[in-house]
Coordinates of C-alpha atoms in Angstrom, one line a residue:
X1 CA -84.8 -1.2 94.2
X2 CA -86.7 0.8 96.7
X3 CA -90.3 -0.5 95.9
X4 CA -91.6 -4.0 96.4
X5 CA -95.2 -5.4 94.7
X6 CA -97.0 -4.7 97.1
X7 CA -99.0 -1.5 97.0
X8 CA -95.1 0.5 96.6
X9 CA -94.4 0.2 100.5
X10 CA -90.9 -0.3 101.1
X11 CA -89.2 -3.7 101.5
X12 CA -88.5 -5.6 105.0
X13 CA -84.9 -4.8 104.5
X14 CA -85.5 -1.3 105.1
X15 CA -86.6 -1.9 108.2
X16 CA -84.0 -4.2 109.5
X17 CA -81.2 -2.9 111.8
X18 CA -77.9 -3.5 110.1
X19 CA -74.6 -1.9 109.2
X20 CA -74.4 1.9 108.1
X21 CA -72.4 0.6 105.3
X22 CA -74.4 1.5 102.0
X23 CA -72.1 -1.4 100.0
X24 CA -72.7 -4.4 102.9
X25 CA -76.6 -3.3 102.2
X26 CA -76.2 -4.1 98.6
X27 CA -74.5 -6.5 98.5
X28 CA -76.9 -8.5 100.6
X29 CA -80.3 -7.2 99.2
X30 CA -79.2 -6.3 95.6
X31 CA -75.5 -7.4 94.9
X32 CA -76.0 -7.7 91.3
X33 CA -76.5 -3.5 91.6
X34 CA -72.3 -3.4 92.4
X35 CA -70.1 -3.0 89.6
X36 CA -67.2 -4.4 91.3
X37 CA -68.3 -7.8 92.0
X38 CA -69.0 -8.3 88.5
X39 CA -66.3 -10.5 87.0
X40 CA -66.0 -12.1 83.9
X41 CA -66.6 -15.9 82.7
X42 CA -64.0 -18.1 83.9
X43 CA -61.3 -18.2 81.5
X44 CA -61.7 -14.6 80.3
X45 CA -59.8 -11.4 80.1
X46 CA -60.4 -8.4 79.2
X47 CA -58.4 -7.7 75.7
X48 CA -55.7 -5.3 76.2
X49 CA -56.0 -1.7 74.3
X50 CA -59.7 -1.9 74.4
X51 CA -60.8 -0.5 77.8
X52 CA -60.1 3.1 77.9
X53 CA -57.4 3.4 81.2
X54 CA -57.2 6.9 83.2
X55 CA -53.1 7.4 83.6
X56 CA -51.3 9.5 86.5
X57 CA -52.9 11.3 89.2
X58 CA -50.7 12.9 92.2
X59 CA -50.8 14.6 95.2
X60 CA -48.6 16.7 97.8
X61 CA -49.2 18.1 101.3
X62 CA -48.6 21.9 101.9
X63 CA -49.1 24.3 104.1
X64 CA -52.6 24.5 104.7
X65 CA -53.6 20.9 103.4
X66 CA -53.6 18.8 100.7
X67 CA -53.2 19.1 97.3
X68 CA -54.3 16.8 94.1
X69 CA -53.7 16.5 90.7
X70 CA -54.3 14.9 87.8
X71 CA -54.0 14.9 83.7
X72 CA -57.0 14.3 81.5
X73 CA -55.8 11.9 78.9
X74 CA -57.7 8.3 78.6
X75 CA -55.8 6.1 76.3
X76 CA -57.3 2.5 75.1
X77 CA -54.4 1.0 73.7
X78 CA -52.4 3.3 71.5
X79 CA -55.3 5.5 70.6
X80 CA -56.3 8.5 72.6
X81 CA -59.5 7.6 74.3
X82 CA -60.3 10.9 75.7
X83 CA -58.8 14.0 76.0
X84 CA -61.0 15.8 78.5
X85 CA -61.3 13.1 81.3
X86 CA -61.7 13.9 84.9
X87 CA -59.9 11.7 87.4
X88 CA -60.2 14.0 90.5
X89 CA -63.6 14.2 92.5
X90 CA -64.7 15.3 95.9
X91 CA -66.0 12.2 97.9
X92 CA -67.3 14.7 100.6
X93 CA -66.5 18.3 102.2
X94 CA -63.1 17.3 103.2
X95 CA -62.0 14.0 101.0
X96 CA -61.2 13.8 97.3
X97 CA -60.0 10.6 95.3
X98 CA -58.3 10.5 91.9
X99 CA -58.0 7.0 90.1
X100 CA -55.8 5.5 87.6
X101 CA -57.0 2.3 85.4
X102 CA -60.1 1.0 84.0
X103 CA -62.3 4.3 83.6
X104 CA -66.0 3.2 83.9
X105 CA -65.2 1.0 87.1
X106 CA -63.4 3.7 88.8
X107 CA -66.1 6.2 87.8
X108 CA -68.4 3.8 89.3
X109 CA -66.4 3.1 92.1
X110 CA -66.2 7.1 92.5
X111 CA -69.5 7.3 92.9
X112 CA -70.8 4.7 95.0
X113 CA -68.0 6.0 97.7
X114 CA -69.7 9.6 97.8
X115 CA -73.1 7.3 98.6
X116 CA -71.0 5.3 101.5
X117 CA -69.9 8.2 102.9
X118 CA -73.2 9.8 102.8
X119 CA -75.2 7.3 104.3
X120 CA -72.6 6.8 106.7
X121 CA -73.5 10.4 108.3
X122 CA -77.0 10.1 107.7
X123 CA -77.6 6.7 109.8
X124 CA -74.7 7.2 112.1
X125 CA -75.3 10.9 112.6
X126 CA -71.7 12.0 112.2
X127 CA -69.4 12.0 109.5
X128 CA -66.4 8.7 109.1
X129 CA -63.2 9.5 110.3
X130 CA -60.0 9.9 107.7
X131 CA -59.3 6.7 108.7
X132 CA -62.3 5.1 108.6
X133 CA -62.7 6.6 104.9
X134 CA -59.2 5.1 103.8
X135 CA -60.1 1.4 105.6
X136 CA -63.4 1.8 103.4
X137 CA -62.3 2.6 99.8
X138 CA -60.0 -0.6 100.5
X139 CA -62.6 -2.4 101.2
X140 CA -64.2 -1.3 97.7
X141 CA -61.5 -2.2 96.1
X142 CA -60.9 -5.9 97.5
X143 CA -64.2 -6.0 96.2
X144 CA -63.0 -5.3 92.7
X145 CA -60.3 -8.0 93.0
X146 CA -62.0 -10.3 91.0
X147 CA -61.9 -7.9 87.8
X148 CA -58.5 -6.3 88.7
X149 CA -57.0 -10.7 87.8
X150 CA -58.8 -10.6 84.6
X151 CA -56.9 -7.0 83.3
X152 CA -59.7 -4.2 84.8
X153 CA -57.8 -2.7 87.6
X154 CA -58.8 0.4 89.3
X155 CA -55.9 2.3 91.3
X156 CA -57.5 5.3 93.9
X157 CA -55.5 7.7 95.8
X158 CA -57.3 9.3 98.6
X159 CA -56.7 12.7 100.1
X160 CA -58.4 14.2 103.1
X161 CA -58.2 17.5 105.5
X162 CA -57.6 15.6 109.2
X163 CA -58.7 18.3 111.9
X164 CA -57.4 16.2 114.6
X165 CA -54.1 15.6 113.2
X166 CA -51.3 17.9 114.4
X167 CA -50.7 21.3 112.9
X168 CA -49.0 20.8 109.7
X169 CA -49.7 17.7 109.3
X170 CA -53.3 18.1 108.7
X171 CA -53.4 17.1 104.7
X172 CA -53.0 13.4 104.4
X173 CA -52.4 11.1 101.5
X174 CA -53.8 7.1 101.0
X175 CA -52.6 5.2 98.5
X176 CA -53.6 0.9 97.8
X177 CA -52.4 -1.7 95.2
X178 CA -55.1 -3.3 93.4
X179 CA -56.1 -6.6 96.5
X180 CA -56.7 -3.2 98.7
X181 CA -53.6 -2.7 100.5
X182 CA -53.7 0.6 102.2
X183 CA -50.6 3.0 102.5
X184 CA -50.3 6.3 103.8
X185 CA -47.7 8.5 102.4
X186 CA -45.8 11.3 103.9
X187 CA -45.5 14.4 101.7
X188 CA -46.4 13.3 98.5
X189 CA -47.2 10.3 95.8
X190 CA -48.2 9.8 92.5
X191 CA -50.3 6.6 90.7
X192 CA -50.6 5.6 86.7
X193 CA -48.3 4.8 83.9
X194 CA -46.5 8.2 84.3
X195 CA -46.0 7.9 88.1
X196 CA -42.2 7.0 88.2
X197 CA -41.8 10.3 86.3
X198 CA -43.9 12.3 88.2
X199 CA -42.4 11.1 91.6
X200 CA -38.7 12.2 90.0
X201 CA -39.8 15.7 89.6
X202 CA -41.7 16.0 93.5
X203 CA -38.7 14.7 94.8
X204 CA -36.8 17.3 93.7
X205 CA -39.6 20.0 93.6
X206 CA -40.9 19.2 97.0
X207 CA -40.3 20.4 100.4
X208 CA -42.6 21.5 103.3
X209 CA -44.0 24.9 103.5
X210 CA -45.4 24.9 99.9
X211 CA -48.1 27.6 99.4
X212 CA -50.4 27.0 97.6
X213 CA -49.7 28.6 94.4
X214 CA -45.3 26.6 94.4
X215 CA -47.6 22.9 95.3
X216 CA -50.0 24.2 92.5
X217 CA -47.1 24.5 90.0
X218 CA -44.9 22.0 91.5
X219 CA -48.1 19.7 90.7
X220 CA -48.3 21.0 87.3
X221 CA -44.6 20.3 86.6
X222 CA -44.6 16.6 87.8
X223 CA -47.5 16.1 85.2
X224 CA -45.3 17.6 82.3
X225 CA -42.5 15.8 83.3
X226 CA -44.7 13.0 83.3
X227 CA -46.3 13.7 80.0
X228 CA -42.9 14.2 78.4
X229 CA -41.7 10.5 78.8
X230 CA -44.9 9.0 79.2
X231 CA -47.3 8.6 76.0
X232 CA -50.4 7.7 78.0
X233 CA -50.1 10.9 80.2
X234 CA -51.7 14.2 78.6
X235 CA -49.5 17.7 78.9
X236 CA -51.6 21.2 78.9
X237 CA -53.4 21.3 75.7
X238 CA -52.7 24.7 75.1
X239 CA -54.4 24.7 71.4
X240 CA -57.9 22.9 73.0
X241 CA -57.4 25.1 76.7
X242 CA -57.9 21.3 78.4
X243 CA -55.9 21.3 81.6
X244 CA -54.7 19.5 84.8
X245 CA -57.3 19.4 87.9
X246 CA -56.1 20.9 90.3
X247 CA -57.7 20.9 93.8
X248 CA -57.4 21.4 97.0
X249 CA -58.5 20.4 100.7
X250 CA -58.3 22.6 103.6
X251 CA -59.9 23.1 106.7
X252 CA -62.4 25.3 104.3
X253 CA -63.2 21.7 102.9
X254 CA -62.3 20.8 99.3
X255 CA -62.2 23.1 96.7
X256 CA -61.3 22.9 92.5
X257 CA -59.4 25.9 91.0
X258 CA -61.1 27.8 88.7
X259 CA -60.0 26.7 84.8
X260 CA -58.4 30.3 84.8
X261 CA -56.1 30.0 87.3
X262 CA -55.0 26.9 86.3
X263 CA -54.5 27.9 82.5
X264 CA -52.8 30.8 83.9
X265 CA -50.4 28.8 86.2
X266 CA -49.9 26.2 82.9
X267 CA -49.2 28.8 80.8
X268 CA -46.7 30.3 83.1
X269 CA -45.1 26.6 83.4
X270 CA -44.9 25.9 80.1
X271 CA -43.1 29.6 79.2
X272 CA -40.5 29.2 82.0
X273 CA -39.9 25.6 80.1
X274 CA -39.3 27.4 76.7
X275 CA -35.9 28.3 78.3
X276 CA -35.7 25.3 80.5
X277 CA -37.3 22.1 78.6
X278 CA -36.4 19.6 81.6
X279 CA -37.7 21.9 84.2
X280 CA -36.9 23.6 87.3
X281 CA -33.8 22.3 89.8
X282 CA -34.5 21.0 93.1
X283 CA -34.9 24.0 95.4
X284 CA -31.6 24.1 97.9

């Protein structure tokens, strides 16, 4: 991409003022290079059950950020696709995005938004703001329209650590529907199959203050509840040690617990439900 015939120098395009937008670049130099405006021929869709699909992701606000969450099952139909997936990643120091839906375009998608926030800083000299970020990965995804019609639909939700944003209020949460509609949530939200039972148990888990160690395990309960009524969701695997990601943003930037301390805080969730199978009541 980089090289042209001539003697290896780089191409005019290089050299041309433009956008500091790495996908507007592509997509008029080298579009075929973006996976989401491939689509397929007219008349086609992709076969249900044979695209392995990422399930529920989550995230909360506490009291020094942001919080998100996901389980690690793939399914493809009604096999298990995957048991170890991961559906949360860092997009920069103080952004993470976990996806629901078609797996290798939101991997994909993943990725190229770490390289358009990256050459955003680079050319621009400073990094995007939260906002700026969030209008972005909608962007991305009206992108993807075309494959989301014909069954390969990718669902983000985006997290970030907003220094400018009032005290408390500092860990903020982006959700979108598949055209690229972009919604901000207030304290928490969940996306994938097993979303309608992971938003039951943060409504009742939820509140403001959370340390993080009570939005670590309320996170880790709204995934078992999740898991429990929703075959696509993975629990804890005790027997394989495959857990939840769990991480968080703060004004330290983002940051993944360590697999022990969330086997530890899984193990602990899943002793308290031995006595206590539906999980915890809402805290007065």
């Amino acid at each position: 991409m980089t090289w042209n015939e001539n003697g290896g120098r780089l191409g005019e395009e290089f050299f041309t003022p433009g956008s500091s937008s790495f996908t507007e670049f592509l997509a008029a130099h080298r579009p075929e290079l973006l996976s989401t405006r491939r689509v397929l021929p007219d008349g086609m869709r992709a076969a249900p059950g044979q695209v392995p699909h990422g399930t529920t992701v989550l995230a909360l606000s506490y009291r020094d950020g942001v919080l998100i969450a996901g389980d690690r099952r793939a399914t493809m139909g009604n096999l298990i696709a995957q048991r170890d997936l991961e559906k949360v990643h860092p997009a920069d120091d103080y952004t993470a995005v976990a996806f629901a839906g078609t797996v290798g375009l939101a991997l994909d998608m993943v990725k190229l938004y770490q390289v358009e926030l990256t050459h955003f800083e680079k050319i621009e000299g400073v990094p995007m703001t939260l906002d700026g970020k969030a209008r972005r990965l909608a962007g991305m995804i009206r992108q993807n329209l075309g494959q989301a019609m014909q069954g390969l639909a990718v669902v983000p939700l985006l997290t970030g650590y907003d220094p400018s944003a009032p005290e408390g209020e500092r860990g903020r949460i982006f959700s979108y529907d598949i055209a690229g509609g972009l919604y901000e949530k207030t304290g928490f939200h969940a996306e994938g199959s097993g979303s309608p039972y992971a938003q039951g148990a943060l409504k009742k888990l939820y509140r403001k203050g959370l340390d993080r160690r009570e939005a670590s395990l309320a996170a880790l309960q709204a995934l078992y509840d999740a898991a429990d009524d929703d075959s696509a969701t993975g629990g804890p695997d005790i027997s394989r040690r495959i857990f939840p990601i769990v991480s968080v943003i703060t004004e330290d930037g983002f940051e993944r617990l360590s697999e022990p301390e969330t086997e530890d805080l899984s193990r602990e969730m899943v002793e308290r439900r031995r006595t206590r199978p539906d999980g915890p009541n809402a805290t007065p």
